[in-house]
GROMACS .gro file of C-alpha atoms in nm:
model
  120
    1PHE     CA    1   1.171   1.356  -1.804
    2ALA     CA    2   1.142   1.130  -1.500
    3ALA     CA    3   1.318   0.834  -1.658
    4ALA     CA    4   1.317   0.622  -1.341
    5GLY     CA    5   0.947   0.542  -1.385
    6GLY     CA    6   0.783   0.846  -1.230
    7VAL     CA    7   0.614   0.939  -1.558
    8VAL     CA    8   0.449   0.597  -1.563
    9ARG     CA    9   0.367   0.564  -1.193
   10LEU     CA   10   0.251   0.916  -1.105
   11PRO     CA   11  -0.068   0.917  -1.319
   12ARG     CA   12  -0.168   0.587  -1.159
   13MET     CA   13  -0.124   0.743  -0.816
   14ILE     CA   14  -0.280   1.087  -0.854
   15GLY     CA   15  -0.473   1.082  -1.180
   16TYR     CA   16  -0.395   1.192  -1.533
   17HIS     CA   17  -0.448   1.569  -1.504
   18ASN     CA   18  -0.274   1.616  -1.169
   19ALA     CA   19   0.020   1.407  -1.289
   20LEU     CA   20   0.052   1.595  -1.618
   21HIS     CA   21   0.053   1.925  -1.433
   22LEU     CA   22   0.347   1.813  -1.219
   23ILE     CA   23   0.532   1.623  -1.492
   24LEU     CA   24   0.513   1.897  -1.754
   25THR     CA   25   0.601   2.183  -1.521
   26GLY     CA   26   0.857   2.001  -1.309
   27ARG     CA   27   0.762   2.220  -1.016
   28PRO     CA   28   0.823   2.101  -0.660
   29VAL     CA   29   0.530   1.977  -0.454
   30THR     CA   30   0.475   2.105  -0.101
   31ALA     CA   31   0.405   1.860   0.182
   32PRO     CA   32   0.039   1.966   0.221
   33GLU     CA   33  -0.013   1.935  -0.155
   34ALA     CA   34   0.148   1.589  -0.159
   35LEU     CA   35  -0.093   1.485   0.116
   36ARG     CA   36  -0.392   1.627  -0.072
   37LEU     CA   37  -0.287   1.452  -0.394
   38GLY     CA   38  -0.231   1.119  -0.221
   39ILE     CA   39   0.142   1.107  -0.285
   40CYS     CA   40   0.198   1.060   0.087
   41SER     CA   41  -0.028   0.940   0.367
   42GLN     CA   42   0.076   1.170   0.648
   43VAL     CA   43   0.251   1.503   0.705
   44VAL     CA   44   0.401   1.592   1.041
   45PRO     CA   45   0.619   1.879   1.163
   46GLY     CA   46   0.992   1.806   1.137
   47PRO     CA   47   1.053   1.770   1.512
   48GLN     CA   48   0.775   1.505   1.532
   49LEU     CA   49   0.895   1.306   1.231
   50LEU     CA   50   1.087   1.033   1.415
   51ALA     CA   51   0.808   0.980   1.670
   52ALA     CA   52   0.547   0.957   1.394
   53ALA     CA   53   0.762   0.710   1.197
   54GLU     CA   54   0.815   0.497   1.507
   55GLU     CA   55   0.442   0.499   1.584
   56LEU     CA   56   0.361   0.383   1.231
   57ALA     CA   57   0.631   0.114   1.246
   58ASN     CA   58   0.494  -0.010   1.580
   59GLN     CA   59   0.145  -0.035   1.432
   60VAL     CA   60   0.279  -0.239   1.140
   61VAL     CA   61   0.490  -0.478   1.350
   62ALA     CA   62   0.193  -0.540   1.581
   63CYS     CA   63   0.022  -0.713   1.288
   64SER     CA   64   0.082  -1.064   1.162
   65PRO     CA   65   0.407  -1.079   0.961
   66ASP     CA   66   0.240  -1.323   0.722
   67SER     CA   67  -0.048  -1.081   0.667
   68ILE     CA   68   0.189  -0.788   0.611
   69GLN     CA   69   0.393  -0.983   0.355
   70ALA     CA   70   0.080  -1.104   0.174
   71SER     CA   71  -0.064  -0.753   0.167
   72LEU     CA   72   0.258  -0.597   0.035
   73GLN     CA   73   0.303  -0.862  -0.231
   74THR     CA   74  -0.059  -0.831  -0.346
   75VAL     CA   75  -0.050  -0.451  -0.362
   76LYS     CA   76   0.279  -0.440  -0.549
   77ARG     CA   77   0.195  -0.713  -0.799
   78SER     CA   78  -0.160  -0.598  -0.865
   79MET     CA   79  -0.040  -0.244  -0.933
   80ALA     CA   80   0.237  -0.367  -1.164
   81GLU     CA   81   0.014  -0.591  -1.374
   82GLU     CA   82  -0.218  -0.462  -1.643
   83THR     CA   83  -0.529  -0.650  -1.531
   84SER     CA   84  -0.878  -0.572  -1.411
   85VAL     CA   85  -0.960  -0.561  -1.042
   86LEU     CA   86  -1.149  -0.890  -1.076
   87GLU     CA   87  -0.848  -1.059  -1.236
   88ALA     CA   88  -0.615  -0.917  -0.972
   89VAL     CA   89  -0.838  -1.055  -0.693
   90LYS     CA   90  -0.833  -1.398  -0.858
   91LYS     CA   91  -0.454  -1.388  -0.911
   92GLN     CA   92  -0.372  -1.289  -0.554
   93MET     CA   93  -0.444  -1.641  -0.430
   94LYS     CA   94  -0.151  -1.764  -0.641
   95TYR     CA   95   0.105  -1.527  -0.488
   96PRO     CA   96   0.355  -1.709  -0.262
   97ALA     CA   97   0.304  -1.482   0.040
   98VAL     CA   98  -0.076  -1.514   0.018
   99ARG     CA   99  -0.054  -1.893  -0.010
  100ARG     CA  100   0.178  -1.897   0.292
  101LEU     CA  101  -0.067  -1.680   0.487
  102PHE     CA  102  -0.358  -1.914   0.421
  103LYS     CA  103  -0.153  -2.209   0.549
  104SER     CA  104  -0.065  -2.031   0.874
  105PRO     CA  105  -0.262  -2.028   1.201
  106ASN     CA  106  -0.278  -1.647   1.171
  107VAL     CA  107  -0.549  -1.672   0.907
  108LYS     CA  108  -0.790  -1.810   1.171
  109GLU     CA  109  -0.658  -1.621   1.474
  110GLY     CA  110  -0.708  -1.274   1.326
  111PRO     CA  111  -1.082  -1.305   1.258
  112THR     CA  112  -1.136  -1.498   1.583
  113ALA     CA  113  -0.965  -1.227   1.786
  114PHE     CA  114  -1.166  -0.961   1.605
  115ALA     CA  115  -1.494  -1.141   1.677
  116GLN     CA  116  -1.395  -1.179   2.043
  117LYS     CA  117  -1.291  -0.811   2.059
  118ARG     CA  118  -0.936  -0.893   2.169
  119LYS     CA  119  -0.589  -0.860   2.030
  120PRO     CA  120  -0.460  -1.157   1.829
   0.00000   0.00000   0.00000
């Protein structure tokens, strides 16, 4: 029994049947299978792991910190709450990080830079 919440979270991540298969058998999951199931987003050979992690980190830090915080807060809260997608979209505007984002100059600069085909 995955008492730390895995039994609750896994079906939400990979679907009921896939999760039951893993939960009830307790078998290990290979890296390619984890990728296929959506448990992870990328698989790289061991020697390339640090370079791949640094590349991902560089892509994240190149974005607006306000946007990253708002995105993380919205994803985490919307997944934790038992609401419909429509309700979650409505609620996101009340989250502190989202409110902060919409008060920042970044909320205008991002779309403007995109329209002008330049980096923000």
